[in-house]
Amino acid sequence: MDSIAQRSSGERTPFLEIEGLTKLFGGVRAVDNVDFSIGPDEMRCVIGPNGCGKTTLFNLITGYHAPTSGSIRFGGHDVCGRPLHEIARSGIVRKFQVPSIFPGLTVGENLESAFFARGSRSPDARSLEPTRLLETVRLSRQRDLPAGNLSHGQKQWLELAMVLATDPLLILLDEPAAGMTRAEKTETVRLLDVIRRETKVSALVIEHDMGFVEALGCPVSVMMMGRIVASGSFADMRNNRQVREAYLGPSHG
């Protein structure tokens, strides 16, 4: 698994490859025969109605659930059935919708804890150093403040900086714009663009805010009833009849 963390990925072949992925909960197919891939330095959004399987897909990728069938390969290695910590150390790191920070510690101490957790795993690490990370997420002035005093958006940005401090290859972002003001959403789009340019990390994003998805300007995959039913640009998906019906109802088809 350590070879996954070696950053010698000059080719553009997918490094996360999912084939025939299925997860059954009793008689319910939460994820149903999904084929999916993402390459180095790529961002992709996964959208779809509540209950369509997006979160279960993330749970399978990160090892929280084991698939009923199918395969998940990362960097050429099969990660199905691997413990959560091994998958995380291989370079797949997830950020949940609700920020998981230490409110009693300062902003700087939160970030230092993430660097400490990384340890010496990646001698050729690409993540930004603490000072630069705080500048990127515009929290330099808050470095010595308790993290619990931050606004909701700032807490999200701090946790994103903590995720990046672990030097991931692929980050899974679960509704990063949830609960944010319009200004915070605009700043988050800018932030994700800067992160991609400066770290070359790939990102897989679950999001319900279509304005936010459109602003990201990345490819979109649509999930319905456990399946990926369409993929393409945001404009393609907006003009897709099946997608419109899923969000607006058959009368708008």
PDB file of C-alpha atoms in Angstrom:
ATOM      1  CA  MET A   1       0.000   0.000   0.000  1.00  0.00           C
ATOM      2  CA  ASP A   2       2.889   2.385   0.649  1.00  0.00           C
ATOM      3  CA  SER A   3       3.656   2.488  -3.068  1.00  0.00           C
ATOM      4  CA  ILE A   4       0.413   4.370  -3.618  1.00  0.00           C
ATOM      5  CA  ALA A   5       1.885   7.322  -1.772  1.00  0.00           C
ATOM      6  CA  GLN A   6       4.815   7.532  -4.179  1.00  0.00           C
ATOM      7  CA  ARG A   7       4.058  10.612  -6.257  1.00  0.00           C
ATOM      8  CA  SER A   8       5.414   9.303  -9.568  1.00  0.00           C
ATOM      9  CA  SER A   9       2.121   9.662 -11.440  1.00  0.00           C
ATOM     10  CA  GLY A  10       3.041  11.493 -14.617  1.00  0.00           C
ATOM     11  CA  GLU A  11       0.531   9.518 -16.681  1.00  0.00           C
ATOM     12  CA  ARG A  12      -3.119  10.508 -16.805  1.00  0.00           C
ATOM     13  CA  THR A  13      -4.560   7.039 -16.208  1.00  0.00           C
ATOM     14  CA  PRO A  14      -7.237   6.824 -13.492  1.00  0.00           C
ATOM     15  CA  PHE A  15      -5.844   6.110 -10.060  1.00  0.00           C
ATOM     16  CA  LEU A  16      -9.224   5.472  -8.427  1.00  0.00           C
ATOM     17  CA  GLU A  17     -11.050   2.796 -10.417  1.00  0.00           C
ATOM     18  CA  ILE A  18     -14.407   1.389  -9.322  1.00  0.00           C
ATOM     19  CA  GLU A  19     -15.990  -1.486 -11.229  1.00  0.00           C
ATOM     20  CA  GLY A  20     -19.320  -3.188 -10.625  1.00  0.00           C
ATOM     21  CA  LEU A  21     -19.501  -1.810  -7.099  1.00  0.00           C
ATOM     22  CA  THR A  22     -22.613  -3.022  -5.252  1.00  0.00           C
ATOM     23  CA  LYS A  23     -23.713  -2.716  -1.637  1.00  0.00           C
ATOM     24  CA  LEU A  24     -26.813  -4.469  -0.303  1.00  0.00           C
ATOM     25  CA  PHE A  25     -28.471  -3.686   3.007  1.00  0.00           C
ATOM     26  CA  GLY A  26     -30.947  -6.539   3.290  1.00  0.00           C
ATOM     27  CA  GLY A  27     -32.963  -6.305   0.096  1.00  0.00           C
ATOM     28  CA  VAL A  28     -32.001  -2.676  -0.571  1.00  0.00           C
ATOM     29  CA  ARG A  29     -29.387  -1.937  -3.237  1.00  0.00           C
ATOM     30  CA  ALA A  30     -27.850   1.227  -1.779  1.00  0.00           C
ATOM     31  CA  VAL A  31     -25.126   1.146  -4.460  1.00  0.00           C
ATOM     32  CA  ASP A  32     -25.962  -0.791  -7.577  1.00  0.00           C
ATOM     33  CA  ASN A  33     -23.274  -1.907 -10.050  1.00  0.00           C
ATOM     34  CA  VAL A  34     -21.404   1.408 -10.138  1.00  0.00           C
ATOM     35  CA  ASP A  35     -18.506   1.958 -12.536  1.00  0.00           C
ATOM     36  CA  PHE A  36     -16.519   5.071 -11.764  1.00  0.00           C
ATOM     37  CA  SER A  37     -13.012   6.495 -12.070  1.00  0.00           C
ATOM     38  CA  ILE A  38     -11.067   9.619 -11.222  1.00  0.00           C
ATOM     39  CA  GLY A  39      -7.570  10.552 -12.302  1.00  0.00           C
ATOM     40  CA  PRO A  40      -4.680  12.537 -10.843  1.00  0.00           C
ATOM     41  CA  ASP A  41      -5.348  16.266 -10.386  1.00  0.00           C
ATOM     42  CA  GLU A  42      -9.050  15.828 -11.206  1.00  0.00           C
ATOM     43  CA  MET A  43     -12.130  17.167  -9.456  1.00  0.00           C
ATOM     44  CA  ARG A  44     -15.570  15.627  -9.933  1.00  0.00           C
ATOM     45  CA  CYS A  45     -18.928  16.290  -8.290  1.00  0.00           C
ATOM     46  CA  VAL A  46     -21.436  13.557  -7.518  1.00  0.00           C
ATOM     47  CA  ILE A  47     -25.003  14.864  -7.315  1.00  0.00           C
ATOM     48  CA  GLY A  48     -28.356  13.203  -6.846  1.00  0.00           C
ATOM     49  CA  PRO A  49     -31.495  13.166  -4.691  1.00  0.00           C
ATOM     50  CA  ASN A  50     -31.319  12.313  -0.988  1.00  0.00           C
ATOM     51  CA  GLY A  51     -31.068   8.565  -0.455  1.00  0.00           C
ATOM     52  CA  CYS A  52     -29.633   7.836  -3.889  1.00  0.00           C
ATOM     53  CA  GLY A  53     -26.445   6.225  -2.516  1.00  0.00           C
ATOM     54  CA  LYS A  54     -23.887   9.057  -2.540  1.00  0.00           C
ATOM     55  CA  THR A  55     -22.887   8.720   1.108  1.00  0.00           C
ATOM     56  CA  THR A  56     -22.770   4.932   0.861  1.00  0.00           C
ATOM     57  CA  LEU A  57     -20.437   5.315  -2.124  1.00  0.00           C
ATOM     58  CA  PHE A  58     -18.098   7.415   0.041  1.00  0.00           C
ATOM     59  CA  ASN A  59     -18.378   4.854   2.850  1.00  0.00           C
ATOM     60  CA  LEU A  60     -17.305   2.090   0.475  1.00  0.00           C
ATOM     61  CA  ILE A  61     -14.361   4.047  -0.937  1.00  0.00           C
ATOM     62  CA  THR A  62     -13.039   4.861   2.549  1.00  0.00           C
ATOM     63  CA  GLY A  63     -13.560   1.359   3.948  1.00  0.00           C
ATOM     64  CA  TYR A  64     -16.358   2.172   6.391  1.00  0.00           C
ATOM     65  CA  HIS A  65     -18.485  -0.437   4.606  1.00  0.00           C
ATOM     66  CA  ALA A  66     -17.315  -3.507   2.725  1.00  0.00           C
ATOM     67  CA  PRO A  67     -18.905  -3.956  -0.714  1.00  0.00           C
ATOM     68  CA  THR A  68     -21.224  -6.840  -1.454  1.00  0.00           C
ATOM     69  CA  SER A  69     -19.513  -7.214  -4.820  1.00  0.00           C
ATOM     70  CA  GLY A  70     -17.329  -5.285  -7.232  1.00  0.00           C
ATOM     71  CA  SER A  71     -13.860  -3.774  -6.897  1.00  0.00           C
ATOM     72  CA  ILE A  72     -12.175  -0.569  -5.762  1.00  0.00           C
ATOM     73  CA  ARG A  73      -8.608  -0.029  -6.899  1.00  0.00           C
ATOM     74  CA  PHE A  74      -6.469   2.903  -5.834  1.00  0.00           C
ATOM     75  CA  GLY A  75      -3.094   3.453  -7.411  1.00  0.00           C
ATOM     76  CA  GLY A  76      -3.333  -0.023  -8.936  1.00  0.00           C
ATOM     77  CA  HIS A  77      -4.008  -1.700  -5.576  1.00  0.00           C
ATOM     78  CA  ASP A  78      -7.224  -3.402  -4.468  1.00  0.00           C
ATOM     79  CA  VAL A  79      -8.438  -1.583  -1.326  1.00  0.00           C
ATOM     80  CA  CYS A  80     -11.654  -3.565  -0.768  1.00  0.00           C
ATOM     81  CA  GLY A  81     -11.707  -4.956   2.735  1.00  0.00           C
ATOM     82  CA  ARG A  82      -8.740  -2.874   3.906  1.00  0.00           C
ATOM     83  CA  PRO A  83      -9.056  -1.238   7.347  1.00  0.00           C
ATOM     84  CA  LEU A  84     -10.061   2.425   7.391  1.00  0.00           C
ATOM     85  CA  HIS A  85      -6.673   3.588   8.674  1.00  0.00           C
ATOM     86  CA  GLU A  86      -4.804   1.777   5.885  1.00  0.00           C
ATOM     87  CA  ILE A  87      -6.970   3.373   3.227  1.00  0.00           C
ATOM     88  CA  ALA A  88      -6.468   6.780   4.830  1.00  0.00           C
ATOM     89  CA  ARG A  89      -2.702   6.297   4.983  1.00  0.00           C
ATOM     90  CA  SER A  90      -2.678   5.274   1.325  1.00  0.00           C
ATOM     91  CA  GLY A  91      -3.845   8.800   0.452  1.00  0.00           C
ATOM     92  CA  ILE A  92      -7.667   8.806   0.514  1.00  0.00           C
ATOM     93  CA  VAL A  93      -8.912  11.287   3.127  1.00  0.00           C
ATOM     94  CA  ARG A  94     -12.507  12.249   3.795  1.00  0.00           C
ATOM     95  CA  LYS A  95     -13.970  15.497   5.071  1.00  0.00           C
ATOM     96  CA  PHE A  96     -17.432  15.121   6.568  1.00  0.00           C
ATOM     97  CA  GLN A  97     -20.258  17.640   6.278  1.00  0.00           C
ATOM     98  CA  VAL A  98     -20.024  18.678   9.950  1.00  0.00           C
ATOM     99  CA  PRO A  99     -16.570  20.104  10.791  1.00  0.00           C
ATOM    100  CA  SER A 100     -14.531  17.846  13.077  1.00  0.00           C
ATOM    101  CA  ILE A 101     -12.179  20.292  14.757  1.00  0.00           C
ATOM    102  CA  PHE A 102     -10.959  20.720  18.331  1.00  0.00           C
ATOM    103  CA  PRO A 103     -12.884  23.797  19.499  1.00  0.00           C
ATOM    104  CA  GLY A 104     -10.825  24.240  22.675  1.00  0.00           C
ATOM    105  CA  LEU A 105      -7.521  24.362  20.794  1.00  0.00           C
ATOM    106  CA  THR A 106      -6.320  27.333  18.807  1.00  0.00           C
ATOM    107  CA  VAL A 107      -6.511  27.357  15.035  1.00  0.00           C
ATOM    108  CA  GLY A 108      -2.749  26.829  14.870  1.00  0.00           C
ATOM    109  CA  GLU A 109      -2.844  23.947  17.337  1.00  0.00           C
ATOM    110  CA  ASN A 110      -5.584  22.233  15.307  1.00  0.00           C
ATOM    111  CA  LEU A 111      -3.411  22.395  12.233  1.00  0.00           C
ATOM    112  CA  GLU A 112      -0.327  21.204  14.117  1.00  0.00           C
ATOM    113  CA  SER A 113      -2.279  18.163  15.315  1.00  0.00           C
ATOM    114  CA  ALA A 114      -2.971  17.200  11.697  1.00  0.00           C
ATOM    115  CA  PHE A 115       0.705  17.490  10.756  1.00  0.00           C
ATOM    116  CA  PHE A 116       1.607  15.402  13.801  1.00  0.00           C
ATOM    117  CA  ALA A 117      -0.861  12.704  12.691  1.00  0.00           C
ATOM    118  CA  ARG A 118       0.826  12.564   9.302  1.00  0.00           C
ATOM    119  CA  GLY A 119       4.165  11.772  10.904  1.00  0.00           C
ATOM    120  CA  SER A 120       6.880  10.722   8.475  1.00  0.00           C
ATOM    121  CA  ARG A 121       4.603   8.835   6.095  1.00  0.00           C
ATOM    122  CA  SER A 122       5.426  10.952   3.073  1.00  0.00           C
ATOM    123  CA  PRO A 123       9.035  12.085   2.707  1.00  0.00           C
ATOM    124  CA  ASP A 124       8.101  13.632  -0.659  1.00  0.00           C
ATOM    125  CA  ALA A 125       4.931  15.238   0.720  1.00  0.00           C
ATOM    126  CA  ARG A 126       3.206  17.805  -1.453  1.00  0.00           C
ATOM    127  CA  SER A 127       1.043  19.425   1.187  1.00  0.00           C
ATOM    128  CA  LEU A 128       1.621  23.058   2.039  1.00  0.00           C
ATOM    129  CA  GLU A 129       3.392  23.937   5.279  1.00  0.00           C
ATOM    130  CA  PRO A 130       1.318  25.290   8.209  1.00  0.00           C
ATOM    131  CA  THR A 131       1.922  28.984   7.598  1.00  0.00           C
ATOM    132  CA  ARG A 132       1.146  28.693   3.894  1.00  0.00           C
ATOM    133  CA  LEU A 133      -1.924  26.556   4.583  1.00  0.00           C
ATOM    134  CA  LEU A 134      -3.334  29.164   6.951  1.00  0.00           C
ATOM    135  CA  GLU A 135      -2.677  31.860   4.353  1.00  0.00           C
ATOM    136  CA  THR A 136      -4.436  29.781   1.698  1.00  0.00           C
ATOM    137  CA  VAL A 137      -7.574  29.351   3.814  1.00  0.00           C
ATOM    138  CA  ARG A 138      -7.323  32.963   5.024  1.00  0.00           C
ATOM    139  CA  LEU A 139      -7.033  32.099   8.689  1.00  0.00           C
ATOM    140  CA  SER A 140      -3.591  33.556   9.426  1.00  0.00           C
ATOM    141  CA  ARG A 141      -5.033  36.295  11.638  1.00  0.00           C
ATOM    142  CA  GLN A 142      -7.031  33.712  13.605  1.00  0.00           C
ATOM    143  CA  ARG A 143      -4.041  31.443  14.276  1.00  0.00           C
ATOM    144  CA  ASP A 144      -4.013  32.078  18.044  1.00  0.00           C
ATOM    145  CA  LEU A 145      -7.791  32.153  18.494  1.00  0.00           C
ATOM    146  CA  PRO A 146      -9.773  29.169  19.838  1.00  0.00           C
ATOM    147  CA  ALA A 147     -11.150  27.257  16.874  1.00  0.00           C
ATOM    148  CA  GLY A 148     -14.563  27.233  18.537  1.00  0.00           C
ATOM    149  CA  ASN A 149     -14.772  31.001  17.993  1.00  0.00           C
ATOM    150  CA  LEU A 150     -14.647  30.696  14.200  1.00  0.00           C
ATOM    151  CA  SER A 151     -17.681  31.135  11.972  1.00  0.00           C
ATOM    152  CA  HIS A 152     -19.190  28.025  10.374  1.00  0.00           C
ATOM    153  CA  GLY A 153     -17.428  28.693   7.078  1.00  0.00           C
ATOM    154  CA  GLN A 154     -14.085  29.287   8.777  1.00  0.00           C
ATOM    155  CA  LYS A 155     -14.436  26.012  10.675  1.00  0.00           C
ATOM    156  CA  GLN A 156     -14.995  24.252   7.352  1.00  0.00           C
ATOM    157  CA  TRP A 157     -11.865  25.883   5.914  1.00  0.00           C
ATOM    158  CA  LEU A 158      -9.824  24.960   8.979  1.00  0.00           C
ATOM    159  CA  GLU A 159     -10.847  21.321   8.680  1.00  0.00           C
ATOM    160  CA  LEU A 160     -10.010  21.391   4.978  1.00  0.00           C
ATOM    161  CA  ALA A 161      -6.555  22.714   5.876  1.00  0.00           C
ATOM    162  CA  MET A 162      -6.235  19.876   8.416  1.00  0.00           C
ATOM    163  CA  VAL A 163      -7.170  17.345   5.730  1.00  0.00           C
ATOM    164  CA  LEU A 164      -4.541  18.795   3.398  1.00  0.00           C
ATOM    165  CA  ALA A 165      -1.939  18.669   6.165  1.00  0.00           C
ATOM    166  CA  THR A 166      -2.142  14.870   6.048  1.00  0.00           C
ATOM    167  CA  ASP A 167      -0.820  15.043   2.459  1.00  0.00           C
ATOM    168  CA  PRO A 168      -3.661  13.217   0.670  1.00  0.00           C
ATOM    169  CA  LEU A 169      -3.768  12.133  -2.948  1.00  0.00           C
ATOM    170  CA  LEU A 170      -7.558  12.149  -3.070  1.00  0.00           C
ATOM    171  CA  ILE A 171      -9.949  14.073  -0.824  1.00  0.00           C
ATOM    172  CA  LEU A 172     -13.633  13.184  -0.483  1.00  0.00           C
ATOM    173  CA  LEU A 173     -15.697  16.261   0.388  1.00  0.00           C
ATOM    174  CA  ASP A 174     -19.201  15.666   1.739  1.00  0.00           C
ATOM    175  CA  GLU A 175     -21.344  18.767   1.059  1.00  0.00           C
ATOM    176  CA  PRO A 176     -18.566  21.322   1.694  1.00  0.00           C
ATOM    177  CA  ALA A 177     -20.949  24.258   1.052  1.00  0.00           C
ATOM    178  CA  ALA A 178     -23.655  23.152   3.509  1.00  0.00           C
ATOM    179  CA  GLY A 179     -24.687  25.895   5.921  1.00  0.00           C
ATOM    180  CA  MET A 180     -22.460  28.511   4.325  1.00  0.00           C
ATOM    181  CA  THR A 181     -23.383  32.051   3.389  1.00  0.00           C
ATOM    182  CA  ARG A 182     -23.202  33.055  -0.259  1.00  0.00           C
ATOM    183  CA  ALA A 183     -19.902  34.860   0.367  1.00  0.00           C
ATOM    184  CA  GLU A 184     -18.468  31.783   2.109  1.00  0.00           C
ATOM    185  CA  LYS A 185     -19.490  29.570  -0.803  1.00  0.00           C
ATOM    186  CA  THR A 186     -17.746  31.905  -3.249  1.00  0.00           C
ATOM    187  CA  GLU A 187     -14.622  31.823  -1.094  1.00  0.00           C
ATOM    188  CA  THR A 188     -14.771  28.020  -0.892  1.00  0.00           C
ATOM    189  CA  VAL A 189     -14.843  27.759  -4.698  1.00  0.00           C
ATOM    190  CA  ARG A 190     -11.753  29.979  -4.825  1.00  0.00           C
ATOM    191  CA  LEU A 191     -10.089  27.942  -2.111  1.00  0.00           C
ATOM    192  CA  LEU A 192     -10.649  24.608  -3.846  1.00  0.00           C
ATOM    193  CA  ASP A 193      -9.256  26.051  -7.078  1.00  0.00           C
ATOM    194  CA  VAL A 194      -6.119  27.264  -5.279  1.00  0.00           C
ATOM    195  CA  ILE A 195      -5.694  23.909  -3.547  1.00  0.00           C
ATOM    196  CA  ARG A 196      -5.852  21.993  -6.817  1.00  0.00           C
ATOM    197  CA  ARG A 197      -3.305  24.276  -8.462  1.00  0.00           C
ATOM    198  CA  GLU A 198      -0.878  24.268  -5.555  1.00  0.00           C
ATOM    199  CA  THR A 199      -1.082  20.668  -4.318  1.00  0.00           C
ATOM    200  CA  LYS A 200      -2.353  18.750  -7.396  1.00  0.00           C
ATOM    201  CA  VAL A 201      -4.641  16.761  -5.100  1.00  0.00           C
ATOM    202  CA  SER A 202      -7.732  15.178  -6.657  1.00  0.00           C
ATOM    203  CA  ALA A 203     -11.177  15.760  -5.183  1.00  0.00           C
ATOM    204  CA  LEU A 204     -14.495  13.936  -5.245  1.00  0.00           C
ATOM    205  CA  VAL A 205     -17.319  16.184  -4.059  1.00  0.00           C
ATOM    206  CA  ILE A 206     -20.872  15.387  -2.922  1.00  0.00           C
ATOM    207  CA  GLU A 207     -23.031  18.495  -3.098  1.00  0.00           C
ATOM    208  CA  HIS A 208     -26.703  19.525  -3.280  1.00  0.00           C
ATOM    209  CA  ASP A 209     -26.171  23.228  -3.989  1.00  0.00           C
ATOM    210  CA  MET A 210     -26.332  23.392  -7.781  1.00  0.00           C
ATOM    211  CA  GLY A 211     -25.045  26.967  -7.871  1.00  0.00           C
ATOM    212  CA  PHE A 212     -21.944  25.811  -6.008  1.00  0.00           C
ATOM    213  CA  VAL A 213     -21.524  22.811  -8.324  1.00  0.00           C
ATOM    214  CA  GLU A 214     -21.797  25.027 -11.385  1.00  0.00           C
ATOM    215  CA  ALA A 215     -19.231  27.469  -9.976  1.00  0.00           C
ATOM    216  CA  LEU A 216     -16.701  24.658  -9.465  1.00  0.00           C
ATOM    217  CA  GLY A 217     -16.709  24.111 -13.240  1.00  0.00           C
ATOM    218  CA  CYS A 218     -15.741  20.447 -12.995  1.00  0.00           C
ATOM    219  CA  PRO A 219     -17.246  17.248 -14.464  1.00  0.00           C
ATOM    220  CA  VAL A 220     -20.416  16.001 -12.797  1.00  0.00           C
ATOM    221  CA  SER A 221     -21.771  12.491 -12.256  1.00  0.00           C
ATOM    222  CA  VAL A 222     -25.442  11.999 -11.398  1.00  0.00           C
ATOM    223  CA  MET A 223     -26.507   9.202  -9.061  1.00  0.00           C
ATOM    224  CA  MET A 224     -30.047   7.854  -8.833  1.00  0.00           C
ATOM    225  CA  MET A 225     -31.287   4.802  -6.947  1.00  0.00           C
ATOM    226  CA  GLY A 226     -27.750   3.583  -6.364  1.00  0.00           C
ATOM    227  CA  ARG A 227     -26.558   3.958  -9.965  1.00  0.00           C
ATOM    228  CA  ILE A 228     -24.483   6.486 -11.881  1.00  0.00           C
ATOM    229  CA  VAL A 229     -26.935   7.368 -14.647  1.00  0.00           C
ATOM    230  CA  ALA A 230     -25.137  10.228 -16.405  1.00  0.00           C
ATOM    231  CA  SER A 231     -21.787  12.015 -16.434  1.00  0.00           C
ATOM    232  CA  GLY A 232     -20.538  15.116 -18.187  1.00  0.00           C
ATOM    233  CA  SER A 233     -20.273  18.872 -17.804  1.00  0.00           C
ATOM    234  CA  PHE A 234     -22.678  20.786 -15.585  1.00  0.00           C
ATOM    235  CA  ALA A 235     -24.365  22.183 -18.692  1.00  0.00           C
ATOM    236  CA  ASP A 236     -24.803  18.666 -20.076  1.00  0.00           C
ATOM    237  CA  MET A 237     -26.387  17.487 -16.847  1.00  0.00           C
ATOM    238  CA  ARG A 238     -28.639  20.559 -16.619  1.00  0.00           C
ATOM    239  CA  ASN A 239     -29.982  19.768 -20.087  1.00  0.00           C
ATOM    240  CA  ASN A 240     -30.345  16.044 -19.405  1.00  0.00           C
ATOM    241  CA  ARG A 241     -34.041  15.112 -19.243  1.00  0.00           C
ATOM    242  CA  GLN A 242     -33.524  12.278 -16.783  1.00  0.00           C
ATOM    243  CA  VAL A 243     -31.616  14.591 -14.441  1.00  0.00           C
ATOM    244  CA  ARG A 244     -34.242  17.346 -14.662  1.00  0.00           C
ATOM    245  CA  GLU A 245     -37.009  14.877 -13.847  1.00  0.00           C
ATOM    246  CA  ALA A 246     -35.103  13.599 -10.812  1.00  0.00           C
ATOM    247  CA  TYR A 247     -34.797  17.077  -9.356  1.00  0.00           C
ATOM    248  CA  LEU A 248     -37.944  18.794 -10.668  1.00  0.00           C
ATOM    249  CA  GLY A 249     -40.410  15.979 -11.350  1.00  0.00           C
ATOM    250  CA  PRO A 250     -41.705  14.401 -14.592  1.00  0.00           C
ATOM    251  CA  SER A 251     -43.834  17.450 -15.466  1.00  0.00           C
ATOM    252  CA  HIS A 252     -40.647  19.408 -16.163  1.00  0.00           C
ATOM    253  CA  GLY A 253     -39.120  16.728 -18.387  1.00  0.00           C
TER     254      GLY A 253
END
